[in-house]
Every structure is written in structure tokens, then in C-alpha cells.
CSV table of C-alpha atoms and ligand atoms in Angstrom, one decimal:
chain,number,residue,atom,x,y,z
A,139,MET,CA,-58.7,-122.8,-106.1
A,140,VAL,CA,-57.8,-119.8,-104.0
A,141,GLU,CA,-54.5,-120.4,-102.3
A,142,LEU,CA,-53.3,-118.8,-99.1
A,143,ALA,CA,-49.7,-119.4,-98.3
A,144,PRO,CA,-47.2,-118.1,-95.8
A,145,GLN,CA,-44.9,-115.4,-97.0
A,146,ALA,CA,-41.8,-117.1,-95.6
A,147,PRO,CA,-40.1,-119.7,-97.8
A,148,VAL,CA,-41.6,-123.1,-97.6
A,149,HIS,CA,-39.7,-126.4,-98.1
A,150,GLY,CA,-40.4,-130.0,-98.4
A,151,GLU,CA,-43.1,-132.2,-99.9
A,152,GLY,CA,-46.6,-130.9,-100.6
A,153,GLN,CA,-48.9,-133.5,-99.0
A,154,SER,CA,-51.3,-133.0,-96.2
A,155,GLN,CA,-49.6,-134.2,-93.1
A,156,GLY,CA,-51.3,-135.8,-90.1
A,157,ASN,CA,-52.3,-133.6,-87.2
A,158,LYS,CA,-49.2,-131.6,-86.4
A,159,ALA,CA,-48.4,-128.4,-84.6
A,160,LEU,CA,-48.6,-125.5,-86.9
A,161,LEU,CA,-46.5,-122.3,-86.7
A,162,ALA,CA,-48.5,-119.1,-86.4
A,163,GLN,CA,-48.7,-117.5,-89.8
A,164,PRO,CA,-48.8,-113.7,-89.4
A,165,SER,CA,-48.8,-112.9,-93.1
A,166,LEU,CA,-50.3,-114.9,-95.9
A,167,THR,CA,-50.1,-114.3,-99.7
A,168,GLN,CA,-53.1,-115.0,-101.8
A,169,SER,CA,-52.9,-116.7,-105.1
A,170,TYR,CA,-54.7,-119.2,-107.4
A,171,ALA,CA,-53.6,-122.8,-108.2
A,172,GLY,CA,-54.8,-126.3,-108.4
A,173,ASP,CA,-53.7,-129.5,-110.1
A,174,THR,CA,-55.4,-129.2,-113.5
A,175,TYR,CA,-55.1,-125.4,-113.4
A,176,ASN,CA,-51.3,-125.6,-113.0
A,177,THR,CA,-51.0,-128.0,-115.9
A,178,ALA,CA,-53.2,-125.9,-118.1
A,179,VAL,CA,-51.1,-122.8,-117.5
A,180,TYR,CA,-47.8,-124.5,-118.3
A,181,ILE,CA,-49.2,-126.3,-121.4
A,182,ALA,CA,-50.3,-122.9,-122.7
A,183,ARG,CA,-46.9,-121.4,-121.9
A,184,GLY,CA,-45.4,-124.3,-123.9
A,185,GLY,CA,-47.2,-123.0,-127.0
A,186,VAL,CA,-50.2,-125.4,-127.2
A,187,SER,CA,-53.7,-123.9,-127.3
A,188,VAL,CA,-55.7,-124.9,-124.2
A,189,SER,CA,-59.3,-124.8,-123.3
A,190,TYR,CA,-59.9,-125.1,-119.5
A,191,VAL,CA,-63.0,-126.8,-118.3
A,192,THR,CA,-64.4,-126.3,-114.7
A,193,LEU,CA,-67.2,-124.5,-112.9
A,194,LEU,CA,-66.8,-121.3,-111.0
A,195,GLY,CA,-69.0,-119.0,-109.0
A,196,ASP,CA,-70.0,-115.4,-109.7
A,197,ASP,CA,-67.8,-113.9,-107.0
A,198,PRO,CA,-64.7,-111.7,-107.5
A,199,TYR,CA,-62.3,-114.7,-106.9
A,200,SER,CA,-63.9,-116.6,-109.7
A,201,GLU,CA,-63.7,-113.5,-111.9
A,202,GLU,CA,-59.9,-113.3,-111.1
A,203,VAL,CA,-59.4,-117.0,-112.0
A,204,LEU,CA,-61.0,-116.3,-115.4
A,205,THR,CA,-58.8,-113.1,-115.8
A,206,ARG,CA,-55.7,-115.1,-115.0
A,207,LEU,CA,-56.5,-118.0,-117.4
A,208,SER,CA,-57.3,-115.5,-120.2
A,209,GLY,CA,-54.0,-113.7,-119.4
A,210,GLU,CA,-52.3,-117.0,-120.2
A,211,GLY,CA,-54.1,-117.2,-123.5
A,212,ILE,CA,-56.3,-120.1,-122.2
A,213,ASP,CA,-59.8,-120.4,-123.6
A,214,THR,CA,-62.4,-120.1,-120.8
A,215,GLY,CA,-65.5,-120.2,-122.9
A,216,ALA,CA,-66.6,-123.6,-121.6
A,217,ILE,CA,-66.4,-122.6,-117.9
A,218,ALA,CA,-69.9,-122.4,-116.4
A,219,ARG,CA,-70.7,-120.0,-113.6
A,220,LEU,CA,-72.9,-120.9,-110.7
A,221,PRO,CA,-74.7,-118.0,-109.0
A,222,GLY,CA,-74.0,-117.5,-105.4
A,223,ARG,CA,-71.0,-119.8,-105.3
A,224,CYS,CA,-67.3,-119.2,-104.9
A,225,PRO,CA,-64.2,-121.4,-105.6
A,226,GLY,CA,-62.6,-123.8,-103.2
A,227,LEU,CA,-59.8,-122.6,-100.9
A,228,TYR,CA,-56.7,-124.1,-99.5
A,229,MET,CA,-54.2,-122.8,-97.0
A,230,ILE,CA,-50.5,-123.9,-96.7
A,231,GLN,CA,-49.0,-123.6,-93.3
A,232,ASN,CA,-45.5,-124.4,-92.1
A,233,THR,CA,-44.9,-126.9,-89.3
A,234,PRO,CA,-42.1,-126.5,-86.8
A,235,ASP,CA,-40.2,-129.3,-88.5
A,236,GLY,CA,-40.0,-127.4,-91.7
A,237,GLU,CA,-42.7,-129.3,-93.6
A,238,ARG,CA,-45.9,-127.9,-95.1
A,239,TYR,CA,-49.4,-128.6,-94.0
A,240,PHE,CA,-52.3,-128.2,-96.5
A,241,THR,CA,-55.8,-127.6,-95.3
A,242,TYR,CA,-58.6,-127.6,-97.9
A,243,TRP,CA,-62.1,-126.0,-98.0
A,244,ARG,CA,-63.7,-127.4,-101.1
A,245,GLY,CA,-67.0,-128.9,-99.9
A,246,GLU,CA,-68.9,-126.1,-101.7
A,247,ALA,CA,-66.6,-125.7,-104.7
A,248,PRO,CA,-68.6,-125.4,-107.9
A,249,ALA,CA,-66.1,-127.7,-109.7
A,250,ARG,CA,-67.7,-130.6,-107.8
A,251,GLU,CA,-70.6,-130.2,-110.2
A,252,LEU,CA,-68.7,-131.0,-113.3
A,253,PHE,CA,-70.7,-133.1,-115.7
A,254,ALA,CA,-73.7,-133.2,-113.2
A,255,ASP,CA,-76.3,-131.1,-114.9
A,256,PRO,CA,-77.6,-132.9,-118.1
A,257,VAL,CA,-78.0,-129.7,-120.2
A,258,ARG,CA,-74.6,-128.3,-119.3
A,259,ARG,CA,-73.1,-131.8,-119.8
A,260,GLU,CA,-74.4,-132.1,-123.4
A,261,ALA,CA,-73.0,-128.7,-124.3
A,262,LEU,CA,-69.7,-129.6,-122.7
A,263,LYS,CA,-69.5,-132.9,-124.6
A,264,ALA,CA,-69.9,-131.1,-127.9
A,265,HIS,CA,-67.1,-128.7,-126.9
A,266,LEU,CA,-64.8,-131.5,-125.8
A,267,LEU,CA,-65.3,-133.5,-128.9
A,268,GLN,CA,-63.5,-130.7,-130.8
A,269,MET,CA,-60.3,-131.2,-128.8
A,270,ASP,CA,-57.3,-133.4,-129.9
A,271,CYS,CA,-56.5,-134.4,-126.3
A,272,LEU,CA,-58.2,-134.3,-122.9
A,273,TYR,CA,-56.2,-134.2,-119.7
A,274,LEU,CA,-57.9,-135.3,-116.5
A,275,SER,CA,-56.8,-135.7,-112.9
A,276,GLY,CA,-57.8,-138.2,-110.2
A,277,ILE,CA,-58.6,-135.1,-108.0
A,278,THR,CA,-61.4,-134.2,-110.4
A,279,LEU,CA,-62.7,-137.7,-110.3
A,280,ALA,CA,-62.6,-137.6,-106.5
A,281,ILE,CA,-64.6,-134.4,-106.1
A,282,MET,CA,-67.3,-135.0,-108.7
A,283,GLY,CA,-70.5,-136.9,-108.1
A,284,GLU,CA,-70.6,-140.6,-108.8
A,285,GLU,CA,-73.3,-140.3,-111.5
A,286,ALA,CA,-71.3,-137.6,-113.2
A,287,ARG,CA,-68.2,-139.8,-113.1
A,288,VAL,CA,-70.0,-142.6,-114.8
A,289,GLU,CA,-71.2,-140.2,-117.5
A,290,LEU,CA,-67.7,-138.8,-118.0
A,291,LEU,CA,-66.3,-142.3,-118.3
A,292,ALA,CA,-68.8,-143.2,-120.9
A,293,PHE,CA,-68.1,-140.0,-122.8
A,294,LEU,CA,-64.3,-140.8,-122.8
A,295,ALA,CA,-65.0,-144.1,-124.7
A,296,GLU,CA,-67.1,-142.1,-127.2
A,297,TYR,CA,-64.4,-139.4,-127.5
A,298,ARG,CA,-61.6,-142.0,-128.1
A,299,ALA,CA,-63.7,-143.9,-130.6
A,300,GLN,CA,-63.8,-140.6,-132.6
A,301,GLY,CA,-60.0,-140.4,-132.5
A,302,GLY,CA,-59.4,-138.2,-129.3
A,303,ARG,CA,-56.6,-139.0,-127.0
A,304,VAL,CA,-56.9,-139.0,-123.2
A,305,ALA,CA,-54.1,-138.2,-120.7
A,306,PHE,CA,-54.6,-139.0,-117.0
A,307,ASP,CA,-52.7,-138.4,-113.7
A,308,SER,CA,-54.2,-140.5,-110.8
A,309,ASN,CA,-53.1,-137.7,-108.3
A,310,TYR,CA,-54.4,-139.9,-105.4
A,311,ARG,CA,-55.5,-137.8,-102.4
A,312,PRO,CA,-57.0,-140.3,-99.8
A,313,ARG,CA,-59.0,-137.7,-97.9
A,314,LEU,CA,-61.1,-136.9,-101.0
A,315,TRP,CA,-62.3,-140.5,-101.4
A,316,ALA,CA,-64.9,-142.4,-99.4
A,317,SER,CA,-62.4,-145.4,-99.3
A,318,ALA,CA,-59.3,-146.6,-101.0
A,319,ASP,CA,-61.4,-149.3,-102.6
A,320,ALA,CA,-63.7,-146.7,-104.2
A,321,ALA,CA,-60.6,-144.8,-105.4
A,322,ARG,CA,-59.0,-147.9,-106.9
A,323,GLU,CA,-62.2,-148.8,-108.7
A,324,ALA,CA,-62.7,-145.4,-110.2
A,325,VAL,CA,-59.1,-144.7,-111.1
A,326,GLY,CA,-58.8,-148.2,-112.6
A,327,GLN,CA,-61.8,-147.5,-114.8
A,328,PHE,CA,-60.3,-144.2,-116.1
A,329,LEU,CA,-56.9,-145.7,-116.6
A,330,GLN,CA,-58.6,-148.2,-119.0
A,331,GLN,CA,-59.6,-145.1,-121.0
A,332,ALA,CA,-56.2,-143.5,-120.9
A,333,ASP,CA,-53.9,-143.4,-123.8
A,334,MET,CA,-51.2,-141.6,-121.8
A,335,ALA,CA,-50.9,-142.2,-118.0
A,336,LEU,CA,-48.7,-139.7,-116.2
A,337,LEU,CA,-48.4,-141.1,-112.7
A,338,THR,CA,-46.5,-140.3,-109.6
A,339,PHE,CA,-45.0,-143.4,-108.0
A,340,GLU,CA,-45.7,-142.1,-104.5
A,341,ASP,CA,-49.4,-141.7,-105.3
A,342,GLU,CA,-49.5,-145.2,-106.9
A,343,GLN,CA,-47.9,-146.7,-103.8
A,344,ALA,CA,-50.4,-145.0,-101.5
A,345,LEU,CA,-53.3,-146.2,-103.7
A,346,TRP,CA,-52.3,-149.7,-104.7
A,347,GLY,CA,-49.6,-150.6,-102.2
A,348,ASP,CA,-46.9,-151.0,-104.8
A,349,LYS,CA,-43.5,-152.0,-103.3
A,350,ARG,CA,-41.6,-151.5,-106.5
A,351,PRO,CA,-42.3,-149.6,-109.8
A,352,GLY,CA,-42.5,-153.0,-111.6
A,353,SER,CA,-45.9,-153.7,-110.1
A,354,CYS,CA,-47.1,-150.3,-111.2
A,355,VAL,CA,-45.9,-150.9,-114.7
A,356,LYS,CA,-47.5,-154.3,-114.8
A,357,ARG,CA,-50.9,-153.1,-113.5
A,358,ASN,CA,-51.1,-150.2,-116.0
A,359,THR,CA,-50.0,-152.5,-118.8
A,360,GLY,CA,-53.0,-154.6,-117.8
A,361,PHE,CA,-55.2,-151.6,-117.9
A,362,GLY,CA,-54.2,-151.2,-121.6
A,363,VAL,CA,-52.2,-148.0,-121.1
A,364,SER,CA,-49.9,-147.8,-124.2
A,365,GLU,CA,-47.9,-144.7,-123.1
A,366,LEU,CA,-47.0,-144.9,-119.4
A,367,VAL,CA,-44.9,-142.3,-117.5
A,368,ILE,CA,-44.0,-142.8,-113.9
A,369,LYS,CA,-42.5,-139.8,-112.0
A,370,ARG,CA,-40.3,-140.4,-109.0
A,371,GLY,CA,-39.1,-137.1,-107.8
A,372,ALA,CA,-35.3,-136.8,-108.5
A,373,GLU,CA,-35.1,-140.5,-109.4
A,374,PRO,CA,-35.2,-141.4,-113.1
A,375,VAL,CA,-38.6,-141.2,-114.8
A,376,LEU,CA,-39.9,-144.5,-116.1
A,377,LEU,CA,-41.3,-144.6,-119.6
A,378,GLN,CA,-43.1,-147.5,-121.2
A,379,VAL,CA,-44.3,-147.2,-124.8
A,380,ASP,CA,-45.9,-150.1,-126.5
A,381,GLY,CA,-44.4,-152.5,-124.0
A,382,GLU,CA,-40.8,-151.2,-124.1
A,383,LEU,CA,-39.6,-149.9,-120.7
A,384,THR,CA,-36.8,-147.3,-120.2
A,385,ALA,CA,-35.6,-145.2,-117.3
A,386,ILE,CA,-34.7,-141.6,-118.1
A,387,ASP,CA,-32.5,-139.6,-115.8
A,388,VAL,CA,-33.8,-136.4,-114.1
A,389,PRO,CA,-31.2,-133.6,-114.4
A,390,PRO,CA,-30.2,-132.4,-111.0
A,391,VAL,CA,-31.8,-129.1,-109.9
A,392,SER,CA,-29.3,-127.0,-107.9
A,393,SER,CA,-31.7,-125.3,-105.6
A,394,VAL,CA,-35.1,-126.9,-105.0
A,395,VAL,CA,-37.1,-124.2,-103.4
A,396,ASP,CA,-40.7,-125.6,-103.3
A,397,THR,CA,-41.9,-128.8,-104.9
A,398,THR,CA,-45.5,-127.7,-105.1
A,399,GLY,CA,-46.8,-128.3,-108.6
A,400,ALA,CA,-43.8,-130.5,-109.7
A,401,GLY,CA,-45.9,-133.3,-111.0
A,402,ASP,CA,-48.5,-131.0,-112.6
A,403,SER,CA,-45.8,-129.0,-114.4
A,404,PHE,CA,-43.9,-132.1,-115.5
A,405,ASN,CA,-47.2,-133.3,-117.1
A,406,ALA,CA,-47.6,-130.0,-118.8
A,407,GLY,CA,-44.1,-130.0,-120.3
A,408,TYR,CA,-44.6,-133.6,-121.4
A,409,LEU,CA,-48.0,-133.0,-123.0
A,410,ALA,CA,-47.0,-129.7,-124.7
A,411,ALA,CA,-44.0,-131.4,-126.3
A,412,ARG,CA,-46.0,-134.6,-127.2
A,413,LEU,CA,-48.8,-132.6,-128.8
A,414,GLN,CA,-46.3,-130.7,-130.9
A,415,GLY,CA,-44.9,-133.9,-132.3
A,416,ALA,CA,-42.0,-134.7,-130.0
A,417,SER,CA,-41.2,-138.3,-129.2
A,418,PRO,CA,-42.1,-139.7,-125.7
A,419,GLU,CA,-38.3,-139.6,-124.8
A,420,GLN,CA,-38.0,-135.9,-125.9
A,421,SER,CA,-41.2,-135.2,-124.0
A,422,ILE,CA,-39.9,-136.6,-120.8
A,423,ALA,CA,-36.9,-134.2,-121.1
A,424,ALA,CA,-39.4,-131.4,-121.7
A,425,GLY,CA,-41.4,-132.5,-118.6
A,426,ASN,CA,-38.2,-132.5,-116.5
A,427,ARG,CA,-37.3,-129.0,-117.8
A,428,CYS,CA,-40.7,-127.6,-117.0
A,429,ALA,CA,-40.8,-129.1,-113.5
A,430,ALA,CA,-37.2,-127.9,-112.8
A,431,ARG,CA,-38.2,-124.3,-113.4
A,432,VAL,CA,-41.3,-124.6,-111.2
A,433,ILE,CA,-39.5,-126.2,-108.2
A,434,GLY,CA,-36.8,-123.6,-108.4
A,435,HIS,CA,-39.4,-121.0,-107.4
A,436,ARG,CA,-41.9,-120.6,-104.6
A,437,GLY,CA,-45.5,-121.6,-105.4
A,438,ALA,CA,-47.1,-123.7,-108.1
A,439,ILE,CA,-47.4,-120.9,-110.6
A,440,ILE,CA,-44.2,-119.0,-111.2
A,441,PRO,CA,-44.5,-115.5,-112.8
A,442,ARG,CA,-45.0,-115.7,-116.5
A,443,ASP,CA,-42.1,-113.5,-117.3
A,444,ASP,CA,-39.7,-115.5,-115.1
A,445,TYR,CA,-40.8,-118.7,-116.7
A,446,LEU,CA,-40.6,-117.5,-120.3
A,447,ALA,CA,-37.2,-115.8,-119.6
A,448,VAL,CA,-35.7,-119.2,-119.0
A,449,GLU,CA,-37.1,-120.4,-122.3
A,450,LYS,CA,-35.2,-117.6,-124.1
A,451,ASN,CA,-31.8,-118.4,-122.5
B,1183,LIG,P1,-45.4,-135.0,-107.6
B,1183,LIG,O1,-45.3,-133.5,-107.6
B,1183,LIG,O2,-46.6,-135.5,-108.3
B,1183,LIG,O3,-45.1,-135.6,-106.2
B,1183,LIG,P2,-42.7,-135.9,-108.3
B,1183,LIG,O4,-42.2,-135.5,-106.9
B,1183,LIG,O5,-42.5,-137.3,-108.7
B,1183,LIG,O6,-44.2,-135.5,-108.5
B,1183,LIG,O7,-41.9,-134.9,-109.3
B,1183,LIG,C1,-42.4,-134.7,-110.6
B,1183,LIG,C2,-41.2,-134.3,-111.5
B,1183,LIG,O8,-40.6,-133.1,-110.9
B,1183,LIG,C3,-40.1,-135.3,-111.5
B,1183,LIG,O9,-40.3,-136.2,-112.5
B,1183,LIG,C4,-38.9,-134.3,-111.9
B,1183,LIG,O10,-39.0,-133.9,-113.2
B,1183,LIG,C5,-39.2,-133.1,-111.0
B,1183,LIG,N1,-38.6,-133.2,-109.7
B,1183,LIG,C6,-39.3,-133.4,-108.5
B,1183,LIG,N2,-38.4,-133.4,-107.5
B,1183,LIG,C7,-37.2,-133.1,-108.0
B,1183,LIG,C8,-35.8,-133.0,-107.5
B,1183,LIG,N3,-35.6,-133.1,-106.2
B,1183,LIG,N4,-34.8,-132.7,-108.4
B,1183,LIG,C9,-35.1,-132.6,-109.7
B,1183,LIG,N5,-36.3,-132.7,-110.2
B,1183,LIG,C10,-37.3,-133.0,-109.4
């Protein structure tokens, strides 16, 4: 998506707030970000080859998304372009109480048509079957059409039967769903096709009403998730692998500048490590390291050189 953000530093959590007074924003910076986009960028920076799948338009902003992905070494060959369309847009604004307010314009976003067209879908399936691992987000499920979602779910079963692994983050955003029931039904179905679930406890609480992490663990065990990661901000990350539950501390981050993209970058650090043979425990540490770098900077995507400089130290 195209991102418009205030130039002044932003603090606090990155959720849409209720109707709040907004501060006037005289200057905005324009960038590109989005949940799966952020994760794709940081997985690639972690040294794993990535192919990003979405739909874009034929406008200059879509062109720039492709240029940026390619600049990160990400394969864009499976991204379809829809004539006359342009990407979704969101704007971050500061509220007088120091929080951030997110407004989205994504009704016309071409990404909503993922898996919808039968011809494009078959070509995409052939492409995806070549991958070792697919990463999906609940935001993608929320914006795609219901028929397409059913097709994608069926494809995941086929993909896993052929040895592919699926990683999933529920990323629950209530405004994107017709109802919480609809979200629970779809998310539950996809969790049943997830080998790795990388969930944020806050989202799970909002979606399922969990009072404690234990109920989240129990539900996902019931869905058959064999590798479960539950992120809880600065609180220890919970990891359950084949029924064994552990809590892994999150190293303190001295200056948290902006938590946008924390969960997405954690997922990237985790998956990049896991796909290169690290254990789940080692991969949690890698997820924490990746997220720590991102929340120490403003914006979801920190400049590549700054990011890689930390790696070298
Ligand atoms: P989301 O961005 O999905 O809301 P969380 O807030 O749970 O996700 O954060 C994801 C990860 O980011 C955490 O597991 C941790 O690694 C890191 N993180 C987030 N907030 C902090 C913090 N205050 N201090 C240190 N690490 C943090």
C-alpha cells in the first residue's frame, strides 16, 4: 500500500482508534508498506529468496512498489497488473494524546482480487507449488472475495499434501470483516491448514475473547497447529512445538520509536531463521532481533543500509 505519514515522530500502538480528534498534519512523507510486504522485505534481508504475490495497477505507484521489491532482491514475476487500477492507500495521523490514527482507502485495491480470476489463479497455483513455504496474513483473507478464499483454502490442502509448509498470522482487523463470526470462521479454517501460526495475542483476544494466553494455546492446538508462536509485545513470546510450551524472554529495547511493523518483522526474522535450518527457539531470538531493529526506527520499513549495518556489528 501507499503510506502517508506525518513527518514528526510518532509514538504508541499502531491500531485504528475510535473517532478521535486529529492534529493538523502540515507535512506528510510518502512511502510503501503493508503487512505481507513488510514481512517479505525483512525475510529477503535475512537471506532467504522470496517471491511476493499480489495484484497491482498500471500506475506510477504500482511501478514504484515493483521497483522497491526488486531492489530488495524479491521476485515480482507472479504479480499481476490490472489496467486502470492503483494500490490501496493509508494515512497515519497523530492524535493530541500522542497516539496514531490509521485511515485506509483500500476499497479499490487490486490486491482484493487475489485468486479471483480462474485463469490467473491456475497460473498462480503452479507458481506457488514451487515454493518451500507460503506465508499468509488474515488481512489478505479479509480483503479477498469469499469464493477466492475458498479456492485458496482448498489449494493450501493440496500444497501441503505435496510437502509445502504454510505459515500464518491472523492479523485481525475488525473493520475489514463483515462480522467477528465471519472472521472466526475463516481464520479458524486457515489455521487448520497452518504448520506455523505466528499470532499476536492482542489480535487473538480481539477475535476470540481470550482472557489468558492459555486459551489461545488450547484453541490453536485444537486446530492442529504444530508450531505455535504467540507474540505479546515486550512480554515473553510463547512457543509451543509438538505440544511442549515454553516462554522466551524478549530482550529490552532501549528506545522504542515506533512499533509499526513489529509483528510483521518478528515473523520475518522467525521465518528467515527457520527456513535456513534454525530451531524454533533460535528463530524466536531472530524474530526478536529483527523486530527490535524495526521498532527502533520510524516507519515499518527501515532503510536497507541501516538495517544491514546492524547485522554487520
Ligand atoms: P504486533 O506488531 O503484531 O502488535 P507485538 O506488539 O506483539 O506485535 O510485537 C511483536 C514483537 O515485536 C514482539 O514479540 C517483540 O519481539 C517486539 N516488540 C514489540 N514491542 C516491544 C517492546 N516494547 N520492547 C521490545 N520488543 C518489542
